[in-house]
Amino acid sequence: MPQDPMDFEWSYWIEWGRERILWLLAGHLLVSQASRLLVEKYKPWCLMVYGMAACWLLLGIKGFAVILLHATISFAVAQFQLSLLTWLCSLILLSTLRIPAVEEAKRKWYDTENEYYLLLFTVSVRCLFCTSFSLEYCWHGPAQKSSHSFLWMLAYVFYYPMFHNGPLMNFDEFSKQMRRQEAFSLKTNLSILIMGIIRILFWWCLAELMIHLMYIHALYSSAPPLEAASYWALGGLALAQVLFFYVKYLVLYGVPALVLQMDGLKPPALPCCVSLMHSFTKMWRSFDVGLHRFLVRYIYIPMGGSQSSLLGTLFSTALTFAFVSYWHGGQSYLWYWGALNWLGVIVENGVKRILSISLIQDLI
C-alpha cells in the first residue's frame, strides 16, 4: 500500500537515515566505545574529530566551512562577555539563512535540494548550540574560562548524534557530563543498545503503519474532505495528526538519545504522549525538553520570567515564543502559531492565578 507522501519531515529524515546518517551514527558509536575503553581522557576530542569528518563527508567542504565560520564568529563575539551582543550576533547569523542571494549561492553547492536542506537544517540547529556556548562563556568568570575554550566549543558544536536535527542539550549540561569519567562496561552498554533498538523499531513500525494507512496529511492538504467533515471528524483528524507527530519524534529523537546514552551522557527526556496532556504549559515543558530548557535558561529567566511583574512575565513569554517562531523559519503562519501558543499559556496561567485566590477557592 502506498504511503502518505505529504509529511515531508518524516520522508526526508528516513531517507537520509537509511542512506548515510545511521551509518555515520554507527561509526560514531565505534569511535565512542573505543575511546571510552582505551583513552577515556581524550574522548571529547576523538568525538570532535569524528563529527568534523562526518560533517565534511555529508555537507562537503563548503558546508563544513559555513558551520566552522558560524562557530568562530560566535566565539569571537563572546569574548566581549556581553549577553546582548551575543544574542545580536546569533540573530544576525540566523537571519543569513533567509537571505535569497545567500540561499541561491548555497543551493549551487549541491546537486539536489535534499542536500541543500540538510545544510539548512543543520546550520539552524548549530545556531542554537553556538548561542548556548557563547552565553555560558559570557556568564562564567575568568577562573572557568579553561572549560569554555574554543576547542570545547568545537567538541560541542560538532558532536555528531545531535548534529542535524537535535535534540538540544545546553553546553553546561554537555560539558559536565562529557568531563565525567565513569566505570565502563561493554556488557551493560550492549544491553542498553539492544533494548533501545527494539523500542525504536517498534515506534518506527507504528509510524510507518500510521503513514501508510491513515493518510492524515493528505486529507489536510485537500479542502473538500475537510469542508465535508463534521466537527467530530475534524477533531479526530487533529488528534491523529498530533499523535503521529508524537510517534515521529519518538523515532527522530529516540535514535540520537540512544547514542547519547551509549556515550555515557543523559539525553533530554523523550516527548510525552500528547493524549496525556491537558495544558499548554505542560506541552511546552515535556514535548521538546531540550528546546524548553534552552528557552527558559537563555530567554525567559534572563528577561525576568515569572519573578517579574505581570507585564514583565507577559513580555518575557512573548519574547520566548517570538524567538521560537523566528527560529522555525519566520513565515507568517509561524507567527500566528506562536501568538496562539503564547495566548494559550497566558490564559491558562491567568486562570490558575484566579483559582488560587482564597475567596474563589471557598466558592468552589
Short mmCIF file of C-alpha atoms in Angstrom, two decimals:
data_model
loop_
_atom_site.label_atom_id
_atom_site.label_comp_id
_atom_site.label_asym_id
_atom_site.label_seq_id
_atom_site.Cartn_x
_atom_site.Cartn_y
_atom_site.Cartn_z
CA MET A 1 0.00 0.00 0.00
CA PRO A 2 1.48 3.45 -0.94
CA GLN A 3 2.34 5.79 1.91
CA ASP A 4 1.03 9.29 2.52
CA PRO A 5 3.63 11.46 0.74
CA MET A 6 2.60 14.77 2.33
CA ASP A 7 4.65 14.57 5.54
CA PHE A 8 7.94 15.95 4.22
CA GLU A 9 9.82 15.76 7.54
CA TRP A 10 9.31 12.01 8.07
CA SER A 11 10.12 11.06 4.48
CA TYR A 12 13.16 13.35 4.44
CA TRP A 13 14.86 12.08 7.61
CA ILE A 14 14.02 8.42 6.97
CA GLU A 15 15.62 8.70 3.52
CA TRP A 16 18.75 10.38 4.88
CA GLY A 17 18.88 7.93 7.78
CA ARG A 18 18.83 4.89 5.54
CA GLU A 19 21.35 6.31 3.11
CA ARG A 20 24.03 7.79 5.39
CA ILE A 21 23.12 9.15 8.82
CA LEU A 22 22.51 5.78 10.53
CA TRP A 23 25.83 4.50 9.18
CA LEU A 24 27.62 7.60 10.45
CA LEU A 25 25.96 7.17 13.86
CA ALA A 26 27.20 3.57 13.90
CA GLY A 27 30.70 4.88 13.15
CA HIS A 28 30.34 7.40 16.00
CA LEU A 29 29.38 4.54 18.35
CA LEU A 30 32.50 2.58 17.40
CA VAL A 31 34.76 5.60 17.98
CA SER A 32 32.98 6.44 21.24
CA GLN A 33 33.16 2.94 22.71
CA ALA A 34 36.79 2.50 21.65
CA SER A 35 37.80 5.86 23.17
CA ARG A 36 35.90 5.10 26.42
CA LEU A 37 37.69 1.76 26.62
CA LEU A 38 41.20 2.94 25.68
CA VAL A 39 41.57 6.73 26.03
CA GLU A 40 38.72 8.00 28.22
CA LYS A 41 40.56 11.27 28.88
CA TYR A 42 40.63 12.14 25.17
CA LYS A 43 37.09 11.01 24.32
CA PRO A 44 35.69 14.56 23.66
CA TRP A 45 38.47 15.26 21.15
CA CYS A 46 38.10 11.89 19.41
CA LEU A 47 34.36 12.53 19.00
CA MET A 48 35.02 16.11 17.87
CA VAL A 49 37.34 14.93 15.08
CA TYR A 50 34.83 12.26 14.04
CA GLY A 51 31.99 14.82 13.99
CA MET A 52 34.04 17.17 11.80
CA ALA A 53 34.84 14.33 9.39
CA ALA A 54 31.16 13.29 9.23
CA CYS A 55 30.13 16.91 8.59
CA TRP A 56 32.71 17.21 5.78
CA LEU A 57 31.52 13.93 4.25
CA LEU A 58 27.81 14.86 4.25
CA LEU A 59 27.86 18.62 3.67
CA GLY A 60 31.09 18.98 1.70
CA ILE A 61 33.97 21.34 2.44
CA LYS A 62 31.77 24.44 1.87
CA GLY A 63 29.07 23.27 4.27
CA PHE A 64 31.72 22.38 6.84
CA ALA A 65 33.30 25.84 6.38
CA VAL A 66 29.93 27.58 6.97
CA ILE A 67 29.42 25.81 10.31
CA LEU A 68 33.03 26.41 11.37
CA LEU A 69 32.68 30.10 10.40
CA HIS A 70 29.49 30.44 12.48
CA ALA A 71 31.24 28.88 15.48
CA THR A 72 34.32 31.11 15.06
CA ILE A 73 32.27 34.32 14.77
CA SER A 74 30.14 33.35 17.81
CA PHE A 75 33.25 32.61 19.87
CA ALA A 76 34.91 35.89 18.84
CA VAL A 77 31.83 37.94 19.79
CA ALA A 78 31.54 36.04 23.12
CA GLN A 79 34.97 37.43 24.10
CA PHE A 80 33.26 40.77 24.84
CA GLN A 81 31.17 38.95 27.50
CA LEU A 82 28.02 40.91 26.68
CA SER A 83 24.87 38.77 26.52
CA LEU A 84 23.00 41.32 24.40
CA LEU A 85 25.84 41.41 21.84
CA THR A 86 25.93 37.60 21.78
CA TRP A 87 22.20 37.45 21.10
CA LEU A 88 22.51 40.08 18.37
CA CYS A 89 25.27 38.03 16.72
CA SER A 90 23.16 34.85 16.93
CA LEU A 91 20.12 36.50 15.37
CA ILE A 92 22.21 38.00 12.55
CA LEU A 93 23.79 34.61 11.80
CA LEU A 94 20.33 33.01 11.84
CA SER A 95 18.98 35.72 9.52
CA THR A 96 21.64 34.90 6.89
CA LEU A 97 19.79 31.62 6.28
CA ARG A 98 16.86 33.63 4.89
CA ILE A 99 18.68 36.00 2.51
CA PRO A 100 17.61 34.97 -1.05
CA ALA A 101 21.03 35.64 -2.62
CA VAL A 102 22.79 33.54 0.05
CA GLU A 103 20.22 30.76 -0.36
CA GLU A 104 20.79 30.63 -4.10
CA ALA A 105 24.57 30.56 -3.67
CA LYS A 106 24.32 27.64 -1.22
CA ARG A 107 21.93 25.74 -3.50
CA LYS A 108 24.58 25.79 -6.23
CA TRP A 109 26.98 23.90 -3.95
CA TYR A 110 24.82 20.77 -4.19
CA ASP A 111 23.31 18.55 -6.86
CA THR A 112 19.93 18.08 -5.11
CA GLU A 113 17.53 20.14 -2.99
CA ASN A 114 17.72 17.48 -0.25
CA GLU A 115 21.44 18.16 0.23
CA TYR A 116 20.81 21.90 0.49
CA TYR A 117 18.01 21.34 3.03
CA LEU A 118 20.34 19.17 5.11
CA LEU A 119 22.75 22.11 5.33
CA LEU A 120 19.88 24.48 6.17
CA PHE A 121 18.51 22.27 8.96
CA THR A 122 21.98 21.57 10.35
CA VAL A 123 23.04 25.24 10.45
CA SER A 124 19.73 26.21 12.11
CA VAL A 125 20.31 23.71 14.93
CA ARG A 126 24.02 24.66 15.18
CA CYS A 127 22.96 28.30 15.73
CA LEU A 128 21.28 27.23 18.98
CA PHE A 129 24.39 25.34 20.07
CA CYS A 130 26.64 28.33 19.31
CA THR A 131 24.27 30.59 21.25
CA SER A 132 24.26 28.25 24.25
CA PHE A 133 28.05 28.06 24.38
CA SER A 134 28.52 31.82 23.89
CA LEU A 135 26.06 32.78 26.63
CA GLU A 136 27.62 30.31 29.07
CA TYR A 137 31.00 31.87 28.22
CA CYS A 138 29.61 35.35 28.99
CA TRP A 139 28.20 34.22 32.35
CA HIS A 140 31.27 32.40 33.71
CA GLY A 141 34.22 34.06 35.44
CA PRO A 142 37.88 34.05 34.35
CA ALA A 143 38.65 31.02 36.55
CA GLN A 144 36.29 28.89 34.45
CA LYS A 145 37.43 30.06 31.01
CA SER A 146 39.62 26.96 30.51
CA SER A 147 36.47 24.84 30.47
CA HIS A 148 35.00 27.20 27.86
CA SER A 149 37.82 27.15 25.32
CA PHE A 150 37.34 27.22 21.55
CA LEU A 151 38.28 23.54 21.48
CA TRP A 152 35.39 22.76 23.83
CA MET A 153 33.09 24.81 21.63
CA LEU A 154 34.08 22.70 18.61
CA ALA A 155 33.59 19.49 20.61
CA TYR A 156 30.08 20.69 21.46
CA VAL A 157 29.11 22.08 18.06
CA PHE A 158 30.43 19.05 16.10
CA TYR A 159 29.12 16.37 18.47
CA TYR A 160 27.52 14.17 15.82
CA PRO A 161 24.46 12.47 17.43
CA MET A 162 22.76 15.88 17.91
CA PHE A 163 24.26 17.42 14.78
CA HIS A 164 21.48 17.57 12.16
CA ASN A 165 18.16 17.69 13.99
CA GLY A 166 18.80 17.71 17.73
CA PRO A 167 17.70 17.05 20.41
CA LEU A 168 19.18 20.13 22.04
CA MET A 169 21.41 19.93 25.11
CA ASN A 170 22.72 23.13 26.70
CA PHE A 171 26.50 23.48 26.88
CA ASP A 172 26.71 23.46 30.69
CA GLU A 173 24.96 20.06 30.79
CA PHE A 174 27.02 18.69 27.89
CA SER A 175 30.42 19.74 29.30
CA LYS A 176 29.70 18.47 32.84
CA GLN A 177 28.59 15.08 31.55
CA MET A 178 31.34 14.77 28.95
CA ARG A 179 34.04 15.52 31.56
CA ARG A 180 32.65 12.97 34.00
CA GLN A 181 34.54 9.70 33.82
CA GLU A 182 32.50 6.67 34.81
CA ALA A 183 33.19 2.96 35.03
CA PHE A 184 32.79 1.50 31.55
CA SER A 185 31.01 -1.82 30.98
CA LEU A 186 30.75 -3.11 27.43
CA LYS A 187 28.15 -5.70 28.52
CA THR A 188 25.90 -3.05 30.12
CA ASN A 189 26.20 -0.79 27.09
CA LEU A 190 25.35 -3.68 24.77
CA SER A 191 22.13 -4.46 26.70
CA ILE A 192 21.16 -0.73 26.63
CA LEU A 193 21.78 -0.71 22.86
CA ILE A 194 19.72 -3.85 22.16
CA MET A 195 16.73 -2.71 24.26
CA GLY A 196 16.92 0.77 22.73
CA ILE A 197 16.95 -0.60 19.18
CA ILE A 198 13.90 -2.79 19.93
CA ARG A 199 11.96 0.23 21.25
CA ILE A 200 12.92 2.43 18.30
CA LEU A 201 11.97 -0.30 15.79
CA PHE A 202 8.56 -0.57 17.47
CA TRP A 203 8.00 3.21 17.23
CA TRP A 204 9.25 3.26 13.64
CA CYS A 205 6.87 0.42 12.61
CA LEU A 206 3.98 2.24 14.32
CA ALA A 207 4.80 5.48 12.47
CA GLU A 208 5.04 3.61 9.16
CA LEU A 209 1.65 1.96 9.79
CA MET A 210 0.09 5.35 10.51
CA ILE A 211 1.56 6.95 7.40
CA HIS A 212 0.56 4.01 5.16
CA LEU A 213 -2.99 3.54 6.49
CA MET A 214 -4.32 6.85 7.87
CA TYR A 215 -3.39 9.48 5.21
CA ILE A 216 -3.82 12.27 7.76
CA HIS A 217 -1.58 14.77 5.97
CA ALA A 218 -3.09 14.06 2.55
CA LEU A 219 -6.55 14.83 3.98
CA TYR A 220 -5.27 18.09 5.48
CA SER A 221 -3.81 19.20 2.16
CA SER A 222 -7.20 18.98 0.40
CA ALA A 223 -10.02 21.40 1.25
CA PRO A 224 -13.13 19.43 0.04
CA PRO A 225 -12.81 16.50 2.53
CA LEU A 226 -12.29 18.95 5.39
CA GLU A 227 -15.30 21.06 4.39
CA ALA A 228 -17.48 17.94 4.20
CA ALA A 229 -16.34 16.54 7.56
CA SER A 230 -18.24 17.03 10.81
CA TYR A 231 -16.69 18.83 13.77
CA TRP A 232 -16.17 15.46 15.49
CA ALA A 233 -14.32 14.15 12.44
CA LEU A 234 -12.14 17.29 12.29
CA GLY A 235 -11.31 16.86 15.97
CA GLY A 236 -10.36 13.23 15.32
CA LEU A 237 -8.13 14.27 12.41
CA ALA A 238 -6.40 16.88 14.57
CA LEU A 239 -5.80 14.31 17.32
CA ALA A 240 -4.49 11.79 14.77
CA GLN A 241 -2.07 14.38 13.40
CA VAL A 242 -0.57 15.30 16.77
CA LEU A 243 -0.33 11.61 17.72
CA PHE A 244 1.63 10.92 14.54
CA PHE A 245 3.83 13.94 15.32
CA TYR A 246 4.49 12.44 18.76
CA VAL A 247 5.40 8.99 17.41
CA LYS A 248 7.57 10.58 14.69
CA TYR A 249 9.66 12.41 17.27
CA LEU A 250 9.99 9.31 19.42
CA VAL A 251 11.97 7.96 16.45
CA LEU A 252 13.76 11.16 15.36
CA TYR A 253 14.87 11.98 18.93
CA GLY A 254 14.99 8.36 20.14
CA VAL A 255 17.89 7.39 17.85
CA PRO A 256 20.30 10.18 18.97
CA ALA A 257 19.12 9.79 22.59
CA LEU A 258 20.17 6.12 22.49
CA VAL A 259 23.61 7.08 21.13
CA LEU A 260 23.97 9.70 23.89
CA GLN A 261 23.27 7.00 26.48
CA MET A 262 25.95 4.81 24.91
CA ASP A 263 28.37 7.76 25.22
CA GLY A 264 27.67 7.96 28.96
CA LEU A 265 25.52 11.11 28.67
CA LYS A 266 21.99 11.67 29.91
CA PRO A 267 19.85 12.82 26.97
CA PRO A 268 16.84 15.13 27.36
CA ALA A 269 13.69 13.13 28.09
CA LEU A 270 11.78 11.94 25.03
CA PRO A 271 8.42 13.61 24.24
CA CYS A 272 5.46 12.77 26.49
CA CYS A 273 2.36 11.35 24.85
CA VAL A 274 0.13 14.22 23.73
CA SER A 275 -3.01 12.26 24.69
CA LEU A 276 -1.98 12.59 28.34
CA MET A 277 -1.59 16.37 28.21
CA HIS A 278 -4.30 18.87 29.06
CA SER A 279 -2.34 22.13 29.33
CA PHE A 280 -0.29 24.38 27.06
CA THR A 281 2.39 24.77 29.73
CA LYS A 282 2.90 21.02 30.14
CA MET A 283 3.01 20.58 26.38
CA TRP A 284 5.89 23.04 26.05
CA ARG A 285 7.72 21.64 29.07
CA SER A 286 7.54 17.98 28.17
CA PHE A 287 7.38 17.61 24.37
CA ASP A 288 10.76 19.02 23.31
CA VAL A 289 12.53 19.08 26.68
CA GLY A 290 15.89 20.22 25.28
CA LEU A 291 14.38 23.22 23.47
CA HIS A 292 12.32 24.11 26.55
CA ARG A 293 15.44 24.15 28.75
CA PHE A 294 17.22 26.35 26.20
CA LEU A 295 14.34 28.85 26.05
CA VAL A 296 13.93 29.02 29.82
CA ARG A 297 17.66 29.37 30.60
CA TYR A 298 18.63 31.83 27.89
CA ILE A 299 15.47 33.89 27.21
CA TYR A 300 12.66 33.50 29.77
CA ILE A 301 14.66 33.76 33.04
CA PRO A 302 17.12 36.49 31.86
CA MET A 303 14.14 38.61 30.79
CA GLY A 304 12.54 38.33 34.23
CA GLY A 305 10.29 35.30 33.86
CA SER A 306 7.66 34.57 36.49
CA GLN A 307 9.62 36.50 39.17
CA SER A 308 8.96 39.87 37.48
CA SER A 309 5.74 41.91 37.32
CA LEU A 310 2.70 40.82 35.34
CA LEU A 311 3.77 42.93 32.35
CA GLY A 312 7.32 41.58 32.68
CA THR A 313 6.05 37.99 32.63
CA LEU A 314 3.89 38.73 29.58
CA PHE A 315 6.86 40.30 27.80
CA SER A 316 9.37 37.53 28.60
CA THR A 317 6.84 34.87 27.50
CA ALA A 318 6.09 36.79 24.28
CA LEU A 319 9.80 37.15 23.53
CA THR A 320 10.30 33.40 24.04
CA PHE A 321 7.55 32.48 21.58
CA ALA A 322 8.74 35.14 19.13
CA PHE A 323 12.18 33.51 19.05
CA VAL A 324 10.67 30.05 18.56
CA SER A 325 8.63 31.33 15.60
CA TYR A 326 11.62 33.10 14.07
CA TRP A 327 13.96 30.13 14.54
CA HIS A 328 11.49 27.77 12.87
CA GLY A 329 11.50 29.94 9.74
CA GLY A 330 9.67 33.16 10.49
CA GLN A 331 6.86 32.61 7.95
CA SER A 332 3.54 34.33 8.68
CA TYR A 333 1.78 31.12 9.74
CA LEU A 334 4.55 30.50 12.32
CA TRP A 335 3.95 33.94 13.86
CA TYR A 336 0.23 33.09 14.14
CA TRP A 337 1.14 29.72 15.66
CA GLY A 338 3.49 31.36 18.16
CA ALA A 339 0.94 34.04 19.07
CA LEU A 340 -1.80 31.45 19.67
CA ASN A 341 0.51 29.36 21.86
CA TRP A 342 1.51 32.48 23.80
CA LEU A 343 -2.15 33.36 24.28
CA GLY A 344 -2.93 29.80 25.42
CA VAL A 345 -0.14 29.84 28.03
CA ILE A 346 -1.15 33.32 29.27
CA VAL A 347 -4.85 32.43 29.60
CA GLU A 348 -4.02 29.16 31.33
CA ASN A 349 -1.71 30.81 33.88
CA GLY A 350 -4.19 33.65 34.36
CA VAL A 351 -6.98 31.20 35.19
CA LYS A 352 -4.64 29.37 37.62
CA ARG A 353 -3.89 32.64 39.42
CA ILE A 354 -7.59 33.48 39.70
CA LEU A 355 -8.39 30.00 41.02
CA SER A 356 -5.62 30.29 43.65
CA ILE A 357 -7.42 33.27 45.31
CA SER A 358 -8.82 32.09 48.65
CA LEU A 359 -12.27 33.64 48.01
CA ILE A 360 -12.60 31.75 44.69
CA GLN A 361 -11.42 28.52 46.34
CA ASP A 362 -14.08 28.96 49.04
CA LEU A 363 -16.75 29.44 46.37
CA ILE A 364 -15.59 26.30 44.56
#
